[in-house]
């Protein structure tokens, strides 16, 4: 695994994203994806294919793209998330060291919740209003009941075999 | 998120038309502020029939359980529940159905009102502001006297908005002292609580104050706690304050252990009634929905009572909680299909499969308990002494507790199918062991001893 | 690997290198075309220990079930299963574990190989191309003779690629005559099959030809059928051709009814063995994974064996099925988290809750059956006749069938938790009823009659 190059790419991705300009390596990493909100660019990584396929069949594909749900829509948060996700995703994709099936992490879950509200708060303001101020983040999570709106029923794919899967010492007898 | 929030409030300012306080038990007043919730709340008077649940609305009092299952009268012989024991109805009827039960022909405690009326103002009055003290004052009072005081104060009302909502913020909150007392008993125990994360969090914390559901519980938990104020096993009589038996956990066996270790104020061992045929001292199980739910995979997955019994409904521009609390089987598209994308008929069929299995096991356990009663009567007819029948008495208590537990629970096993089947399997096993003990009761000492040994061996 | 390489890998082509036919039972040859599946297939030799499942790999023969549960020897008294009855291992060991069981010290049928080796070429040879005829030819042959012929043909190999795959297209297919025979028996019955939609579809159709899994089944169903060729209850001896008892449905009670209605070729009623202590004629249950799975909510939701035991794993841009068939509990991220986005520890805990409840009920039912054996021995010691013991014989058969059914099933209740608990509850109830029947066996006629009446009453 050519570490230096990987590091270089990911650092470049970060820097590039923050500056909003691309370079050769950047382009190679398709990191430009993160400047776009076009779903197709998300599947420049085949890793995202299951979610993309499922999204196309979902109730929202006509009304919301990846970015609408997964990127914050206040200016700073948007670019910060793009940078962080860009870093995580590129790093993950390069080092192949992420958990599969991919499961949304708390930070992105909060972004998601905010986006549900962004489009639907007129409908759900009563639900939001009665939430408990004293415990931030304790409002009902839309995905508790609507986890399927983006991708239908849960999608995901287990990862390839990794050394940790094998009993130690691995002793095949065939 | 805070920005979103403030915008949301800006758009829909919280501008109540009517002033509501802790003493506003009349839902009609609250209804002026929240007409949609109020309208759906009133529908709990409507008919909702399903195979094993629901009710016939205002048409008449619900069916006597014993009309379906004669054994239900026999196992309560000598106890008020053998006089009159019906199916439940909607919330709108909770007070009048209590008022009209023949069980009130026997003296009943004032604490009965804890779960059948909007009783908090009376509790605060009797306790000079301290609700718990107020509740504890009611158990010695007669039902009639307590009911009269409540009526005089103008609070003789079925469960009302104020029982689940904090008037200023409309936040969910629990009000019932017996629940707060019980959930604290659970928190102080070391029973595993994977379905109640905030209890574990409190246990892992400083513990410098008791667990307080209104401060510590997550909103998801509150969506079940408000129901757990009433849909639980309890003891309610003039002998001892109203108690929820959660000191060892929420499983049927945990509650049994708690009751077995309980003593009445006079120091005698706890029991609900003495069975008229056999003379055994038995315990009665009442509607342990909260407890059985807690043993199922839904509870573990954070699915709350309100998710299924008060699902959200689209109403014009807004989305509200359906306050027509009822069987989800008459509301499957909202209650189930948001999470389970399966046709309505298939969902019905899955529930039917679970409930029919549970019903068959229930009848099996009931047949065993009935055979046990016959065997004990036969032994007594042969002249077996109470001492000789002790093993049979103990087994009758174990078996009936388990049979009654699932029979009294109102989901016909749905809330936790495997756990319910396990409890019924134990019921049948203990009942048959009791028959054996009865057959051997008056056999020569040696045989009896051997029998006793074998019985304990197989506990 | 860097990103560019990964992207090219995503477009990796595929080219068959070796020719494989119906007679290519050696997986190594297939492995040249599909090295990844072959590599994972070979891993079934590796160790996979879990609380109730898995195995220790090549280290030694798996544990004797009776080492954990002595009752497992006693309930099979007088039958080969009391000599040697171990836990299962991975597919790689299926033939050698069969060869080395002490059960082979009793004469065994050649049909034993149906599920332990790649036996199809031999079946075709013995049946002159007709596999079913070939299988029926093996049941009268000895295990040793059949094994010798298979070895001579070079097919003495554990389940191989050709047993589940059509060589030209690699499509899934079932090959085993006993499965095709059994599933047709199910299709011809009117047992409800919500978990097998293609069977219902065939029933609703013209029925101008028998149900053919290889033509009619959906791909999802095939992902379970290939396993159903072997992971099922069966009868296999020299008395009668290998049979899957699916004529009344797939539940434990359905299979029991089928066996009870079965007659041996000589017209005598069907049974597996006569219990050495009691003399009752009993039936043996073997690994009904396919049947128990069919009663669970996973089957109803279209979740197949392969989804959990051979989950897809990402392979560059594509995916392959993990041919390391094993306990999903050592593979939770691929086997469960694709559908359940829950922490691995929480998933483990949910399974443990289900399996521990089931295990406790299993021991309860076993205690009851053991007490029944004692009671019957005591009755015989008192001189009770076989005629007097008839009711006890029948109840022993019912109880043991149910206990054995869940004990022999390999998921410790997970495949259908409520159904498994129900079967065990029935086992305990029937065993205790048997004890009562034994106690009363030699009582005066009147009493006995009364007893019998009561027993039937509570069926
Ligand atoms: Ca009680
Ligand atoms: Ca069998």
CSV table of N, CA, C and O in Angstrom, one decimal, chain A residues 74 110 113-114 117-118 121-135 138-140 144-146 148 152-153, chain B residues 1 4-5 7-9 11-12 14 34 170-171 215-219 223 301-303 307 312 314 317-319 338-339 341:
chain,number,residue,atom,x,y,z
A,74,UNK,N,-26.3,25.4,5.7
A,74,UNK,CA,-25.8,26.7,6.0
A,74,UNK,C,-24.4,26.7,5.4
A,74,UNK,O,-23.7,25.6,5.4
A,110,UNK,N,-27.1,13.8,12.2
A,110,UNK,CA,-27.6,15.1,12.6
A,110,UNK,C,-27.8,16.0,11.4
A,110,UNK,O,-28.9,16.7,11.2
A,113,UNK,N,-31.1,14.8,9.8
A,113,UNK,CA,-32.2,15.3,10.5
A,113,UNK,C,-32.5,16.7,10.2
A,113,UNK,O,-33.7,17.1,9.9
A,114,UNK,N,-31.5,17.6,10.2
A,114,UNK,CA,-31.7,19.0,9.9
A,114,UNK,C,-32.3,19.2,8.5
A,114,UNK,O,-33.1,20.0,8.3
A,117,UNK,N,-36.0,18.4,8.3
A,117,UNK,CA,-36.7,19.5,8.9
A,117,UNK,C,-36.7,20.7,7.9
A,117,UNK,O,-37.7,21.4,7.7
A,118,UNK,N,-35.6,20.9,7.2
A,118,UNK,CA,-35.5,22.0,6.3
A,118,UNK,C,-36.7,22.0,5.3
A,118,UNK,O,-37.2,23.0,5.0
A,121,UNK,N,-40.5,21.2,7.8
A,121,UNK,CA,-40.9,21.6,9.2
A,121,UNK,C,-42.3,22.2,9.2
A,121,UNK,O,-42.9,22.1,10.3
A,122,UNK,N,-42.8,22.7,8.1
A,122,UNK,CA,-44.2,23.2,8.2
A,122,UNK,C,-45.1,22.1,8.6
A,122,UNK,O,-46.0,22.3,9.4
A,123,UNK,N,-44.8,20.9,8.1
A,123,UNK,CA,-45.6,19.8,8.4
A,123,UNK,C,-45.5,19.3,9.8
A,123,UNK,O,-46.4,18.9,10.5
A,124,UNK,N,-44.2,19.3,10.3
A,124,UNK,CA,-43.9,18.7,11.6
A,124,UNK,C,-43.6,19.7,12.7
A,124,UNK,O,-43.1,19.3,13.7
A,125,UNK,N,-44.0,20.9,12.5
A,125,UNK,CA,-43.5,21.9,13.6
A,125,UNK,C,-44.1,21.5,14.9
A,125,UNK,O,-43.4,21.8,15.9
A,126,UNK,N,-45.3,20.9,15.0
A,126,UNK,CA,-45.8,20.6,16.3
A,126,UNK,C,-44.9,19.5,17.0
A,126,UNK,O,-44.6,19.6,18.2
A,127,UNK,N,-44.4,18.6,16.2
A,127,UNK,CA,-43.5,17.6,16.8
A,127,UNK,C,-42.3,18.2,17.3
A,127,UNK,O,-41.8,17.9,18.3
A,128,UNK,N,-41.8,19.2,16.5
A,128,UNK,CA,-40.5,19.8,16.9
A,128,UNK,C,-40.7,20.7,18.1
A,128,UNK,O,-40.0,20.8,19.0
A,129,UNK,N,-41.9,21.4,18.1
A,129,UNK,CA,-42.1,22.4,19.1
A,129,UNK,C,-42.2,21.8,20.5
A,129,UNK,O,-41.7,22.3,21.4
A,130,UNK,N,-42.8,20.6,20.6
A,130,UNK,CA,-42.9,20.0,21.9
A,130,UNK,C,-41.7,19.3,22.3
A,130,UNK,O,-41.7,18.6,23.3
A,131,UNK,N,-40.6,19.4,21.6
A,131,UNK,CA,-39.4,18.7,22.1
A,131,UNK,C,-38.8,19.4,23.3
A,131,UNK,O,-39.1,20.5,23.6
A,132,UNK,N,-38.0,18.6,24.0
A,132,UNK,CA,-37.5,19.1,25.3
A,132,UNK,C,-36.2,19.9,25.1
A,132,UNK,O,-35.1,19.4,24.7
A,133,UNK,N,-36.3,21.3,25.3
A,133,UNK,CA,-35.2,22.1,25.1
A,133,UNK,C,-34.0,21.7,26.0
A,133,UNK,O,-32.8,21.9,25.6
A,134,UNK,N,-34.3,21.2,27.2
A,134,UNK,CA,-33.2,20.9,28.1
A,134,UNK,C,-32.2,19.8,27.6
A,134,UNK,O,-31.1,19.7,28.0
A,135,UNK,N,-32.7,19.1,26.6
A,135,UNK,CA,-31.8,18.0,26.1
A,135,UNK,C,-31.7,18.1,24.6
A,135,UNK,O,-32.4,17.5,23.9
A,138,UNK,N,-32.6,15.7,21.4
A,138,UNK,CA,-33.6,14.7,21.9
A,138,UNK,C,-34.9,14.8,21.2
A,138,UNK,O,-35.9,14.1,21.6
A,139,UNK,N,-35.0,15.5,20.1
A,139,UNK,CA,-36.2,15.5,19.3
A,139,UNK,C,-36.3,14.1,18.6
A,139,UNK,O,-35.4,13.4,18.5
A,140,UNK,N,-37.6,13.8,18.2
A,140,UNK,CA,-37.8,12.6,17.5
A,140,UNK,C,-36.9,12.5,16.3
A,140,UNK,O,-36.9,13.5,15.5
A,144,UNK,N,-36.3,7.3,12.6
A,144,UNK,CA,-36.8,6.2,13.5
A,144,UNK,C,-38.0,5.6,12.8
A,144,UNK,O,-38.2,4.4,12.8
A,145,UNK,N,-38.8,6.4,12.1
A,145,UNK,CA,-39.9,5.8,11.3
A,145,UNK,C,-39.7,5.9,9.8
A,145,UNK,O,-40.4,5.2,9.1
A,146,UNK,N,-38.9,6.8,9.4
A,146,UNK,CA,-38.8,7.0,7.9
A,146,UNK,C,-37.4,6.7,7.3
A,146,UNK,O,-37.0,7.3,6.3
A,148,UNK,N,-36.6,4.7,5.4
A,148,UNK,CA,-36.6,4.2,4.0
A,148,UNK,C,-36.8,5.3,3.0
A,148,UNK,O,-36.8,5.1,1.8
A,152,UNK,N,-35.2,3.4,0.3
A,152,UNK,CA,-36.1,2.2,0.5
A,152,UNK,C,-35.7,1.4,1.7
A,152,UNK,O,-35.0,2.0,2.6
A,153,UNK,N,-36.0,0.2,1.8
A,153,UNK,CA,-35.6,-0.6,2.9
A,153,UNK,C,-34.1,-0.7,3.0
A,153,UNK,O,-33.4,-0.6,2.0
B,1,UNK,N,-29.3,23.6,13.7
B,1,UNK,CA,-30.6,23.0,14.1
B,1,UNK,C,-31.4,24.0,15.0
B,1,UNK,O,-32.6,24.2,14.9
B,4,UNK,N,-33.1,26.4,12.7
B,4,UNK,CA,-34.4,25.8,12.2
B,4,UNK,C,-35.5,25.9,13.3
B,4,UNK,O,-36.6,26.3,13.0
B,5,UNK,N,-35.1,25.6,14.5
B,5,UNK,CA,-36.1,25.5,15.6
B,5,UNK,C,-36.7,26.9,15.7
B,5,UNK,O,-37.9,27.0,15.7
B,7,UNK,N,-36.9,29.4,13.8
B,7,UNK,CA,-37.7,29.7,12.6
B,7,UNK,C,-39.1,29.0,12.8
B,7,UNK,O,-40.1,29.6,12.7
B,8,UNK,N,-39.0,27.7,13.1
B,8,UNK,CA,-40.2,26.9,13.3
B,8,UNK,C,-41.2,27.6,14.3
B,8,UNK,O,-42.4,27.7,14.1
B,9,UNK,N,-40.6,28.1,15.4
B,9,UNK,CA,-41.5,28.7,16.3
B,9,UNK,C,-42.0,30.1,15.9
B,9,UNK,O,-43.1,30.4,16.1
B,11,UNK,N,-42.7,30.8,12.9
B,11,UNK,CA,-43.8,30.5,12.0
B,11,UNK,C,-45.0,30.1,12.7
B,11,UNK,O,-46.1,30.5,12.4
B,12,UNK,N,-44.9,29.3,13.8
B,12,UNK,CA,-46.1,28.8,14.5
B,12,UNK,C,-46.0,29.2,15.9
B,12,UNK,O,-45.7,28.4,16.8
B,14,UNK,N,-46.4,29.8,19.7
B,14,UNK,CA,-47.2,29.1,20.7
B,14,UNK,C,-48.1,30.0,21.4
B,14,UNK,O,-47.9,30.6,22.4
B,34,UNK,N,-55.6,23.0,21.1
B,34,UNK,CA,-55.1,21.9,20.2
B,34,UNK,C,-56.3,21.1,19.8
B,34,UNK,O,-56.5,19.9,20.1
B,170,UNK,N,-46.3,21.7,26.8
B,170,UNK,CA,-46.9,20.6,26.2
B,170,UNK,C,-46.0,19.4,26.2
B,170,UNK,O,-46.3,18.3,25.5
B,171,UNK,N,-44.9,19.4,26.8
B,171,UNK,CA,-44.0,18.3,26.8
B,171,UNK,C,-44.6,17.1,27.5
B,171,UNK,O,-45.4,17.3,28.5
B,215,UNK,N,-36.9,14.1,34.3
B,215,UNK,CA,-35.6,14.7,34.0
B,215,UNK,C,-34.7,13.8,33.1
B,215,UNK,O,-34.0,14.3,32.2
B,216,UNK,N,-34.7,12.5,33.5
B,216,UNK,CA,-33.7,11.6,32.9
B,216,UNK,C,-34.1,10.9,31.6
B,216,UNK,O,-33.2,10.6,30.8
B,217,UNK,N,-35.4,10.7,31.5
B,217,UNK,CA,-35.8,9.8,30.3
B,217,UNK,C,-35.7,10.5,29.0
B,217,UNK,O,-35.8,11.7,28.9
B,218,UNK,N,-35.4,9.7,28.0
B,218,UNK,CA,-35.3,10.3,26.6
B,218,UNK,C,-36.8,10.5,26.2
B,218,UNK,O,-37.7,9.9,26.7
B,219,UNK,N,-36.9,11.2,25.1
B,219,UNK,CA,-38.3,11.5,24.6
B,219,UNK,C,-38.9,10.1,24.1
B,219,UNK,O,-40.1,9.9,24.3
B,223,UNK,N,-42.5,8.3,25.5
B,223,UNK,CA,-43.6,7.9,24.7
B,223,UNK,C,-44.1,6.5,25.1
B,223,UNK,O,-45.2,6.1,24.6
B,301,UNK,N,-35.7,-2.1,20.2
B,301,UNK,CA,-35.4,-1.3,19.0
B,301,UNK,C,-35.9,0.1,19.2
B,301,UNK,O,-36.0,0.9,18.2
B,302,UNK,N,-36.3,0.5,20.4
B,302,UNK,CA,-36.7,1.8,20.6
B,302,UNK,C,-38.1,2.1,20.1
B,302,UNK,O,-38.4,3.3,19.9
B,303,UNK,N,-38.9,1.1,19.8
B,303,UNK,CA,-40.3,1.4,19.3
B,303,UNK,C,-41.2,1.5,20.6
B,303,UNK,O,-41.3,0.6,21.4
B,307,UNK,N,-45.8,4.9,19.3
B,307,UNK,CA,-45.5,4.6,17.8
B,307,UNK,C,-46.6,3.8,17.2
B,307,UNK,O,-46.9,4.0,16.0
B,312,UNK,N,-48.4,9.1,14.2
B,312,UNK,CA,-48.7,10.4,13.6
B,312,UNK,C,-49.7,10.2,12.5
B,312,UNK,O,-49.8,9.2,11.8
B,314,UNK,N,-51.4,12.6,9.1
B,314,UNK,CA,-51.4,13.8,8.3
B,314,UNK,C,-52.7,14.5,8.6
B,314,UNK,O,-53.8,13.8,8.5
B,317,UNK,N,-52.4,20.8,6.9
B,317,UNK,CA,-51.0,21.3,6.7
B,317,UNK,C,-50.1,20.7,7.7
B,317,UNK,O,-48.9,20.7,7.6
B,318,UNK,N,-50.6,20.1,8.8
B,318,UNK,CA,-49.8,19.6,9.8
B,318,UNK,C,-49.8,18.1,10.0
B,318,UNK,O,-50.5,17.4,9.3
B,319,UNK,N,-49.0,17.6,11.0
B,319,UNK,CA,-48.9,16.2,11.3
B,319,UNK,C,-49.0,16.1,12.8
B,319,UNK,O,-48.3,16.8,13.5
B,338,UNK,N,-45.3,2.4,8.2
B,338,UNK,CA,-44.2,3.3,8.0
B,338,UNK,C,-42.9,2.6,8.2
B,338,UNK,O,-41.9,2.9,7.6
B,339,UNK,N,-42.9,1.6,9.1
B,339,UNK,CA,-41.7,0.9,9.4
B,339,UNK,C,-41.6,-0.4,8.6
B,339,UNK,O,-40.6,-0.9,8.2
B,341,UNK,N,-42.7,-2.2,5.3
B,341,UNK,CA,-43.3,-1.9,4.0
B,341,UNK,C,-43.9,-3.2,3.4
B,341,UNK,O,-43.3,-3.8,2.5
